[in-house]
Tab-separated table of C-alpha atoms in Angstrom:
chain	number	residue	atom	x	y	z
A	1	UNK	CA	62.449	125.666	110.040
A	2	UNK	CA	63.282	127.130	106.619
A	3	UNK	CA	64.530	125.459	103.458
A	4	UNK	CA	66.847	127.326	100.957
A	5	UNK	CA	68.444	126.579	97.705
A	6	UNK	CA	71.291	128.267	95.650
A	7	UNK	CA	73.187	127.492	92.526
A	8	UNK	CA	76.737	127.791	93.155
A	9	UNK	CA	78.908	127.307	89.996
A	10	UNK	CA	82.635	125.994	89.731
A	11	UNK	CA	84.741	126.966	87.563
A	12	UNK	CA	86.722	124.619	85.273
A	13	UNK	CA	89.245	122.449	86.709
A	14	UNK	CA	91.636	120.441	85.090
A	15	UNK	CA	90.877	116.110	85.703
A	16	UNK	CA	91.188	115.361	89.591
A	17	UNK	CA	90.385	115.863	92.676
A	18	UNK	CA	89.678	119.296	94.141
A	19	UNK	CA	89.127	121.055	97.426
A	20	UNK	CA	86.403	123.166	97.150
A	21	UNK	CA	85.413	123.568	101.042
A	22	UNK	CA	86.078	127.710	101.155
A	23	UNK	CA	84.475	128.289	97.544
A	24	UNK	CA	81.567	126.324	98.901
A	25	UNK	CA	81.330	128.065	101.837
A	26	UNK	CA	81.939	131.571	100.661
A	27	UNK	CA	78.885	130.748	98.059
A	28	UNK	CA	76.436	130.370	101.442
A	29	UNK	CA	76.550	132.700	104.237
A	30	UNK	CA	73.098	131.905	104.434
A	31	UNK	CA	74.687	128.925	106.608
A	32	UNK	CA	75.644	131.447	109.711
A	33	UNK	CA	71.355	131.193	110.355
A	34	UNK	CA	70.927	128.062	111.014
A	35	UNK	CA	71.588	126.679	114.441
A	36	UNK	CA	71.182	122.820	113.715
A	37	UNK	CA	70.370	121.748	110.223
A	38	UNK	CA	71.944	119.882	106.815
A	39	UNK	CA	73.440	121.485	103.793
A	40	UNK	CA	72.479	118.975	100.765
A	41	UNK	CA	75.222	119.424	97.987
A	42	UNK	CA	74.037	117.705	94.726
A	43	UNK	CA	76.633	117.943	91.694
A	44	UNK	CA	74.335	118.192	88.599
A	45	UNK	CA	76.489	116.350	86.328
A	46	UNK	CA	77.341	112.630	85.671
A	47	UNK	CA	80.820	112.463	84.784
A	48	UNK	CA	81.703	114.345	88.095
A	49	UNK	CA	81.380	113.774	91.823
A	50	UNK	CA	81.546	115.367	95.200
A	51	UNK	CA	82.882	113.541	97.938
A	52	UNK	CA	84.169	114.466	101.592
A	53	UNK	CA	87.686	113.229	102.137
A	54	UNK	CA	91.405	115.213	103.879
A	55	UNK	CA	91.427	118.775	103.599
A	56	UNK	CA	95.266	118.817	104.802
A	57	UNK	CA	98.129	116.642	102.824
A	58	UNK	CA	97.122	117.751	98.663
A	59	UNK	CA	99.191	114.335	98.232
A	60	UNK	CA	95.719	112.688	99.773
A	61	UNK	CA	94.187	113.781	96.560
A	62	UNK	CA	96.627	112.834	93.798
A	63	UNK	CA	97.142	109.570	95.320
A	64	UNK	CA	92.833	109.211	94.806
A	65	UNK	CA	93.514	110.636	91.504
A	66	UNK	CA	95.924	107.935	90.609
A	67	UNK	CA	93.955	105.144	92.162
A	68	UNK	CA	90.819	105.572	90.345
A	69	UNK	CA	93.048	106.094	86.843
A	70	UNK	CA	94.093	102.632	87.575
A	71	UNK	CA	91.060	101.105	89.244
A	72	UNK	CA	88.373	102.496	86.518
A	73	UNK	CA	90.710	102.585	83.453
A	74	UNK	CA	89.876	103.987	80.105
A	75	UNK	CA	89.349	101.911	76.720
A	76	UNK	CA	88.034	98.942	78.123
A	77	UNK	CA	87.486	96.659	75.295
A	78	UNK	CA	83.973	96.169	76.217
A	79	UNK	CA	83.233	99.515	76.949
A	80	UNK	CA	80.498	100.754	74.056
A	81	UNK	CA	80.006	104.190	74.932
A	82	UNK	CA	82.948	105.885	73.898
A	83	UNK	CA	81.189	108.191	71.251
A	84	UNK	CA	82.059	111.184	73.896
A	85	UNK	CA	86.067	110.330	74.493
A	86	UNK	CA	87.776	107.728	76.239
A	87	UNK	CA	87.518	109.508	79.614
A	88	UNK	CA	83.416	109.611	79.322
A	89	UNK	CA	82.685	106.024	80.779
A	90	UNK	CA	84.980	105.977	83.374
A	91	UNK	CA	83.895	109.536	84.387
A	92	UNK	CA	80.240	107.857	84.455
A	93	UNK	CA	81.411	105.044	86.564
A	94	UNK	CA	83.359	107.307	88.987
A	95	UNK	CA	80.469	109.396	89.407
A	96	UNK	CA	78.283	106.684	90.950
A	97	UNK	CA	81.243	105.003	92.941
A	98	UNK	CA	81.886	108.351	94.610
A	99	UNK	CA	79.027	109.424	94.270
A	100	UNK	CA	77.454	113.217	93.049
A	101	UNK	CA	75.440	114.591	96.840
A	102	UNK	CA	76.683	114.893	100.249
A	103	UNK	CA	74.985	115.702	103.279
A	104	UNK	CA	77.052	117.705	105.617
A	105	UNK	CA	75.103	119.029	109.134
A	106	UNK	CA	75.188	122.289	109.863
A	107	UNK	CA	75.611	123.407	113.488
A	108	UNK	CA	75.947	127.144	115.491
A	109	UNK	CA	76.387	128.350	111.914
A	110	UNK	CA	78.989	126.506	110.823
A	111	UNK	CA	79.539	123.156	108.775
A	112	UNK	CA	79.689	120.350	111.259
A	113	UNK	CA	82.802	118.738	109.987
A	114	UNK	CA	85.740	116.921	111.462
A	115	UNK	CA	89.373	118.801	111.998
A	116	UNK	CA	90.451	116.866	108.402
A	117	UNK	CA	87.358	117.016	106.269
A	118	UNK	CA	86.949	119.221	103.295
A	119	UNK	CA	84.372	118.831	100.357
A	120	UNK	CA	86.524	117.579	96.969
A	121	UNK	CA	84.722	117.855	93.637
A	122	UNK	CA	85.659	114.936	91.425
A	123	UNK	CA	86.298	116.156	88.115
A	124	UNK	CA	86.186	112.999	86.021
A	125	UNK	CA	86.892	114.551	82.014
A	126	UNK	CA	89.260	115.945	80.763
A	127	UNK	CA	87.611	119.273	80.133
A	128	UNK	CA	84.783	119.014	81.968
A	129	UNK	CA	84.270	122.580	82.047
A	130	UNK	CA	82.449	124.352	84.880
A	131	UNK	CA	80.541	122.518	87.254
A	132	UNK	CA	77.017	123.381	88.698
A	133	UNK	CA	76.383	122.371	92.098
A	134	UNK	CA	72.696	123.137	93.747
A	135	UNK	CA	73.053	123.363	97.221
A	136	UNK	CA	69.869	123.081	99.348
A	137	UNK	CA	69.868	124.301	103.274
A	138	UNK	CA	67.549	122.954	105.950
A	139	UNK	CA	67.082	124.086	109.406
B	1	UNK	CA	59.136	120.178	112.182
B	2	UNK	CA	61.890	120.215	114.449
B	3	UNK	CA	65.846	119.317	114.467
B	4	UNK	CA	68.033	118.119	116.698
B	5	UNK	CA	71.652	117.035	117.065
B	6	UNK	CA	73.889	114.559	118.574
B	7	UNK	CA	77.107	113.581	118.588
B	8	UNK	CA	77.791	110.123	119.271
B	9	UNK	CA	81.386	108.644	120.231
B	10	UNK	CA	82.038	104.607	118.707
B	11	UNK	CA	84.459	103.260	120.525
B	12	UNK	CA	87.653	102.027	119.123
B	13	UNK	CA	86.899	98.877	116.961
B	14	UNK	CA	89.609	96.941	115.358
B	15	UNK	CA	89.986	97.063	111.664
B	16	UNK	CA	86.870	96.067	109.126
B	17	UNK	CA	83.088	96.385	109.121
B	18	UNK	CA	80.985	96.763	112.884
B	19	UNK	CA	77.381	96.551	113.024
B	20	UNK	CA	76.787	99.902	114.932
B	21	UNK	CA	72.307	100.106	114.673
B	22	UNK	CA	71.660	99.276	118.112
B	23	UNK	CA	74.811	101.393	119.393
B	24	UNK	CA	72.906	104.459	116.920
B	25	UNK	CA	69.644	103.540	117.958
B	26	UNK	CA	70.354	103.578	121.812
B	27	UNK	CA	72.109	106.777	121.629
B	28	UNK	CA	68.666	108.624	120.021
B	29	UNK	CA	66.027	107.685	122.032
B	30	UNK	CA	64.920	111.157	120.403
B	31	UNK	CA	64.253	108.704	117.150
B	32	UNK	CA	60.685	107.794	118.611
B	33	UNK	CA	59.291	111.623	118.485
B	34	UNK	CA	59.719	111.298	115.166
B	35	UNK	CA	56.670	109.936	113.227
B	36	UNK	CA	57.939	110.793	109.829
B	37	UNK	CA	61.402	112.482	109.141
B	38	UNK	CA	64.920	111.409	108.800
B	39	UNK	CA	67.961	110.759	110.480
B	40	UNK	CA	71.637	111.925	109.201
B	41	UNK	CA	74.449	110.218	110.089
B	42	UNK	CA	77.735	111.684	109.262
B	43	UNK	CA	81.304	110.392	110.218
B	44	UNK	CA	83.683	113.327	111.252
B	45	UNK	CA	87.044	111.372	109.723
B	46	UNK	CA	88.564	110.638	106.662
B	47	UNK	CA	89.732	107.529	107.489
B	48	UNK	CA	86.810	105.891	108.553
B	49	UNK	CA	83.152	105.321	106.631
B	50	UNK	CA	79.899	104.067	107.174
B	51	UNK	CA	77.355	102.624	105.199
B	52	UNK	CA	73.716	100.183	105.449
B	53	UNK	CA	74.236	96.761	104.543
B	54	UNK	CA	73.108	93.195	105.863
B	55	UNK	CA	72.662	92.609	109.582
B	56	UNK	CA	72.281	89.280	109.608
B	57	UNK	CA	75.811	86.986	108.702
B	58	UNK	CA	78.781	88.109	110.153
B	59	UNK	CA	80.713	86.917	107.147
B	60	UNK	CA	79.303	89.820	104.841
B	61	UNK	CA	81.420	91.973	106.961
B	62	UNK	CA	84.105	89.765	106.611
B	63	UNK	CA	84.362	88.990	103.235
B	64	UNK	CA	83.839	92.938	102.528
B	65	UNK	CA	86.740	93.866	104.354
B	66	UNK	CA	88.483	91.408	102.836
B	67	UNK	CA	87.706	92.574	99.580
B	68	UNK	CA	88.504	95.812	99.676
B	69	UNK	CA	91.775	94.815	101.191
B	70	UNK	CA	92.713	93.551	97.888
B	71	UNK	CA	91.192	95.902	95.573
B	72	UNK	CA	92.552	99.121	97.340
B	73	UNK	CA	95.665	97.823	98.623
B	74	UNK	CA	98.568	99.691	100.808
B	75	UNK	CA	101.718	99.970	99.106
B	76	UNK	CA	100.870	101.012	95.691
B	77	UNK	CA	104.490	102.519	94.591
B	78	UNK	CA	102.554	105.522	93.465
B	79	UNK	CA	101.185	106.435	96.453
B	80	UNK	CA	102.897	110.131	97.871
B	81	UNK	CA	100.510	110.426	101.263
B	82	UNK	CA	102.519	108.043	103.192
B	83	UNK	CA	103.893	109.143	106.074
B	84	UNK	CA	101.077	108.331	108.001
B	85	UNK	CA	101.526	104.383	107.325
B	86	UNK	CA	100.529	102.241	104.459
B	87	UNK	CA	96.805	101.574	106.199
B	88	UNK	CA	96.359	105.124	105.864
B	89	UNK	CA	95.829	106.054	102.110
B	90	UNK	CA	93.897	103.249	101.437
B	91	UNK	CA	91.657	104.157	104.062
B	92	UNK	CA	91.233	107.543	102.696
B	93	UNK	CA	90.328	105.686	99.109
B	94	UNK	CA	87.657	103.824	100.736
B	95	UNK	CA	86.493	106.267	102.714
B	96	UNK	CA	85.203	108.158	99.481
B	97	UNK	CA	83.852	104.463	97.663
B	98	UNK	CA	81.653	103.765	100.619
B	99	UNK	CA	80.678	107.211	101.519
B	100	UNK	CA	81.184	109.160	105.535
B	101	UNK	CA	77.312	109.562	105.307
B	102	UNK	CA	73.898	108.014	105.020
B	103	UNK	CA	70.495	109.496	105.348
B	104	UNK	CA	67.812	106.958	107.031
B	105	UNK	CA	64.257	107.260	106.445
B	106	UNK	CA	62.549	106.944	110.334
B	107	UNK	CA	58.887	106.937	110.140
B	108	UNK	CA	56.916	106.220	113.918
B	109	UNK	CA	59.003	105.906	115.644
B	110	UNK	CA	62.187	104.081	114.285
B	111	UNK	CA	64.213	103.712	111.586
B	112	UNK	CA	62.619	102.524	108.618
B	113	UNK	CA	65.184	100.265	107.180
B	114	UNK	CA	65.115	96.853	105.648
B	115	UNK	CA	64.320	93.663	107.161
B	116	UNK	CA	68.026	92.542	106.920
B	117	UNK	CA	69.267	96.248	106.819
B	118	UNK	CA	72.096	97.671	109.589
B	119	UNK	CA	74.242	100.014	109.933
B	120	UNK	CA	78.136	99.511	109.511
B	121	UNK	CA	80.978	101.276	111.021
B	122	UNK	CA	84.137	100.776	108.004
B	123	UNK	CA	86.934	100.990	110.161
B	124	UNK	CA	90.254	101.346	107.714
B	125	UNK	CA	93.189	102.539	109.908
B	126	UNK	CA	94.840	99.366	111.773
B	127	UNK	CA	94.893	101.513	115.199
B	128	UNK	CA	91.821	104.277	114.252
B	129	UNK	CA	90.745	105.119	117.623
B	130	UNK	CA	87.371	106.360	118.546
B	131	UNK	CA	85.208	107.545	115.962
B	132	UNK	CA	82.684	110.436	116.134
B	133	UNK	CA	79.138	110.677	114.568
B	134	UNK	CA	77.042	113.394	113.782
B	135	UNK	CA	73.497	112.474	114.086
B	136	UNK	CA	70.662	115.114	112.925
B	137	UNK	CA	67.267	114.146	113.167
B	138	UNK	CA	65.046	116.299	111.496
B	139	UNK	CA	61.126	115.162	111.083
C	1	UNK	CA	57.616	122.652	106.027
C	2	UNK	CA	55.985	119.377	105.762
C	3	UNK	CA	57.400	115.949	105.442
C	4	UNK	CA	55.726	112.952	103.580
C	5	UNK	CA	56.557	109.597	103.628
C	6	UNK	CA	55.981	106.467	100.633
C	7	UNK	CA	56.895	103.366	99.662
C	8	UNK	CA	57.607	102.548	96.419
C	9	UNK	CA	57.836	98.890	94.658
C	10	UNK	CA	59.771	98.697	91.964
C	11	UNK	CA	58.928	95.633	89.787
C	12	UNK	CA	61.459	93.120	89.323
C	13	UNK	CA	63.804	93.860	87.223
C	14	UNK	CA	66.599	91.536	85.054
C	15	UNK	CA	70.193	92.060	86.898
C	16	UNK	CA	71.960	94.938	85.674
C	17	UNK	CA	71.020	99.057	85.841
C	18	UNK	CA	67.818	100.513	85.274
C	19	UNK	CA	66.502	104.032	84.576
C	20	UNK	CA	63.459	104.375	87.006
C	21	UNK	CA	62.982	108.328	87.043
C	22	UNK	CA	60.141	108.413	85.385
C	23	UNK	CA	58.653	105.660	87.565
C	24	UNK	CA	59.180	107.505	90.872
C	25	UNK	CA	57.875	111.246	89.618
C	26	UNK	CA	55.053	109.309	88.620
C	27	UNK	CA	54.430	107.765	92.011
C	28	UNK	CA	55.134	111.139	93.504
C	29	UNK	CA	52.497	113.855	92.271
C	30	UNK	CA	53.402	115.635	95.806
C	31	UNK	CA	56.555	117.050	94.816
C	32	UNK	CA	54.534	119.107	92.396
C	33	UNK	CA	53.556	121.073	95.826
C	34	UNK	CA	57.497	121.388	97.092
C	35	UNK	CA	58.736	124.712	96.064
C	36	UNK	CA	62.456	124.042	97.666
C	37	UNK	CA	63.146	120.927	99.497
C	38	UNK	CA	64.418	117.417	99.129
C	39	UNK	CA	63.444	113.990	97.750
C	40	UNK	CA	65.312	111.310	99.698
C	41	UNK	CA	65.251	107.737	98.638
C	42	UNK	CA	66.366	104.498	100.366
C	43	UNK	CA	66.236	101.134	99.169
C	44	UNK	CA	65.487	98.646	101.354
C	45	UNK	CA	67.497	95.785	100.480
C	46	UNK	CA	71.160	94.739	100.755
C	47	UNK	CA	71.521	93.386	97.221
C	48	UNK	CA	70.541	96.028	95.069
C	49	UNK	CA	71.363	99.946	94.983
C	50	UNK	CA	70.371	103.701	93.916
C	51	UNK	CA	72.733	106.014	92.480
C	52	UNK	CA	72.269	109.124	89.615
C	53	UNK	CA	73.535	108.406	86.293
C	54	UNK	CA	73.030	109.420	82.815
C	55	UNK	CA	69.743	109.374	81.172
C	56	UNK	CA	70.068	109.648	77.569
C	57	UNK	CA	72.455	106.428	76.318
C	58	UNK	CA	71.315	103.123	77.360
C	59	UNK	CA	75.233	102.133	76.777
C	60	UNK	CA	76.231	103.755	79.794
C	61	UNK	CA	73.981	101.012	82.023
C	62	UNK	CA	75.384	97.998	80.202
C	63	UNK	CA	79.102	99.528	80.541
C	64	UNK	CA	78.509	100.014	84.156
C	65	UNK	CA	76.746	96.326	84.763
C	66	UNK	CA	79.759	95.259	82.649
C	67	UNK	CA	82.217	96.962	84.725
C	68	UNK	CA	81.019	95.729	88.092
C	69	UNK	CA	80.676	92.742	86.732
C	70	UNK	CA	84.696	92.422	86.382
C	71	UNK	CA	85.845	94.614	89.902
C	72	UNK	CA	83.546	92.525	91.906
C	73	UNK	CA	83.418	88.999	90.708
C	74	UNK	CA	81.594	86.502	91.662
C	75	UNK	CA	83.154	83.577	93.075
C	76	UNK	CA	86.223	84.967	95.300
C	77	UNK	CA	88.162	82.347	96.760
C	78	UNK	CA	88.099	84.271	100.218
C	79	UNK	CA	84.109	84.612	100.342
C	80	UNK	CA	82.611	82.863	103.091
C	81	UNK	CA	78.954	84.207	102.671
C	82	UNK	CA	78.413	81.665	99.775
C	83	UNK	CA	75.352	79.859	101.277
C	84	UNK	CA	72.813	82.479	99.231
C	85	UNK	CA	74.395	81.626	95.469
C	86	UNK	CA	77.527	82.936	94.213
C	87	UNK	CA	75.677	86.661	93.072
C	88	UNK	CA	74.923	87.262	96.507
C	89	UNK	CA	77.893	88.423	97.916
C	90	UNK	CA	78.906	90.172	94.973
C	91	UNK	CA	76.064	92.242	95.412
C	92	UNK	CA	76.037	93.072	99.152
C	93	UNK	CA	79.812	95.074	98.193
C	94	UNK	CA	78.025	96.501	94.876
C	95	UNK	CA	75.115	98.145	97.534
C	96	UNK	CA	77.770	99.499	99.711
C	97	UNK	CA	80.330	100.584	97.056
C	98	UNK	CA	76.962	102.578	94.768
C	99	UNK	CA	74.934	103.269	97.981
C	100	UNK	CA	71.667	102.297	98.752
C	101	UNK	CA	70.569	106.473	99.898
C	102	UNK	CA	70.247	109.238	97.677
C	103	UNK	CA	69.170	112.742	98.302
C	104	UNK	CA	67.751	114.723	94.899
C	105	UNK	CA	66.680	118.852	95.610
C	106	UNK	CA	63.416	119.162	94.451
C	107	UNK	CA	62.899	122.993	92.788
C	108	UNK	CA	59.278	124.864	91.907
C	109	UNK	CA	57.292	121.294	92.156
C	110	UNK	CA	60.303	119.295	89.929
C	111	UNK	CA	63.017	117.018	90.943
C	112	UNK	CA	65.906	119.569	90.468
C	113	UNK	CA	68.445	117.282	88.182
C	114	UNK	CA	70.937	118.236	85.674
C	115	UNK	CA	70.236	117.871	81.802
C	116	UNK	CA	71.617	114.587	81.693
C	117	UNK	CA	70.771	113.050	85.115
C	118	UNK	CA	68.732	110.692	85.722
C	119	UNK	CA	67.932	107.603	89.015
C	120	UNK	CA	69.281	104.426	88.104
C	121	UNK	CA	68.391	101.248	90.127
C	122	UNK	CA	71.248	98.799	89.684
C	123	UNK	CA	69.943	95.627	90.188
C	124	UNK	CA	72.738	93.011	91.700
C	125	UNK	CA	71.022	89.702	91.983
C	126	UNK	CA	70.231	87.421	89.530
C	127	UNK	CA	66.766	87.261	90.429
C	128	UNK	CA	66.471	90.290	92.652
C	129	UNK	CA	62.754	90.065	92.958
C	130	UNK	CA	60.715	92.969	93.749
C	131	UNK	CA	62.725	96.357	95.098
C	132	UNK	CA	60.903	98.357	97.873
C	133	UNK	CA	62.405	102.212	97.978
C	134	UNK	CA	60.914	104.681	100.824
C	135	UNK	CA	60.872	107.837	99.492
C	136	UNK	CA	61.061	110.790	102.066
C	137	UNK	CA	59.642	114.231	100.644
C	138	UNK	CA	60.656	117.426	102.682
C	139	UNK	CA	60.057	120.791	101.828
């Protein structure tokens, strides 16, 4: 069995959700070696997430967008870190409801995953800027 | 070390939270090789998610489902991914709040979970079908 | 690769989030011999949960307790599990909605976090008692 890690690094992207499956992907051909095993994605931020959701209707992922603006709103009164913006605490709190690793098995060289998943990053600010993700492979 | 991999088919449950550990369990008798490792469990939809929470009242599952009926409800007029029916969005929301995977410490033998620990099936779609898990045991 | 296994207490702790980082490095000098691997930790209970959050404000933890504390109130007039005290159920959806699993790389003998990361325990009960967390150390 053999462990390996990489730093793969997204570019900015505007506040939303985003399918990063291919970018992912293209960022670890190290995956084609590794007959049964995990890929451990761990977003090294905390007002950003990575999630696994639909990889087919884009609609999926403004709807999630529009959800959470509602469901996690900004400038709530009681809210008393807001030194960094008003979309810092909400980013914080999106971060651990979605949550910033995913496990994803790896089979025949190939992410195991179903005919609709795809990896989203969550990007939670504004201008978040670019994200670092480590990714660590086991098998 | 070694890994292996399973894929294990839940039957069709109706909507809301299904204790699934000894339907996991049963289907990895491979589990009791295993004297210190971990098990992966990841669900192959979107629609669907699965999580550990309490085995023991039935009414935690309840009152879970019945609380994220109301706090990501169907028909919010802002919602664009709907031609797949109003249970279908808000399935995809919660499919990213509780999460499509869980890692599960197993240590001789079993899973090394909490005395009122199990594992739930979230099923969000009215009519979702079976559901297929990805299990990797690595240890 | 090697695989080591651990159980952690966590003292109790008053309801609310809690930075513990420093407390489970310290009960884990073997990740100082991981050069590339993973640190998994579970939590064993039903009422309480593990996520990664920021490290350096203290605000963010009290904003988060504060904001759970209004999207999953106590006291629903639907809850049936009521039997264990009205912060019970509550906290059962808090575990499931923050997770009760998370998976950090470890890097050159160091948990491999961002700058501003850090492992929050979010304590969901009023008196939560003593919190047991396996970790699981592969590398």
């Amino acid at each position: 069995m053999t462990t390996l890690q990489k730093t793969i690094t997204i570019e900015p992207k505007r506040k939303g959700f985003h399918l990063i499956t291919r970018e992912i992907v293209r960022n670890l051909p190290e995956i084609e070696e590794i007959k049964a095993g995990i890929l451990v994605l761990n977003i090294q931020h905390t007002s950003a997430s990575i999630t696994i959701n639909e990889c087919a209707d884009p609609e999926v992922r403004t709807d999630m967008e529009n959800f959470f603006k509602r469901y996690v709103p900004e400038n709530e009164p009681y809210f008393e870190h807001t030194y960094e913006g008003s979309d810092d605490m909400p980013a914080h709190i999106k971060a651990s409801i979605i949550g910033t690793s995913i496990t994803i098995p790896v089979t025949n060289g190939k992410l195991n995953l179903g005919t609709w998943q795809g990896i989203y990053l969550g990007e939670h600010r504004n201008s978040g800027g670019s994200r670092r993700i480590i990714a660590t492979i086991m098998g």
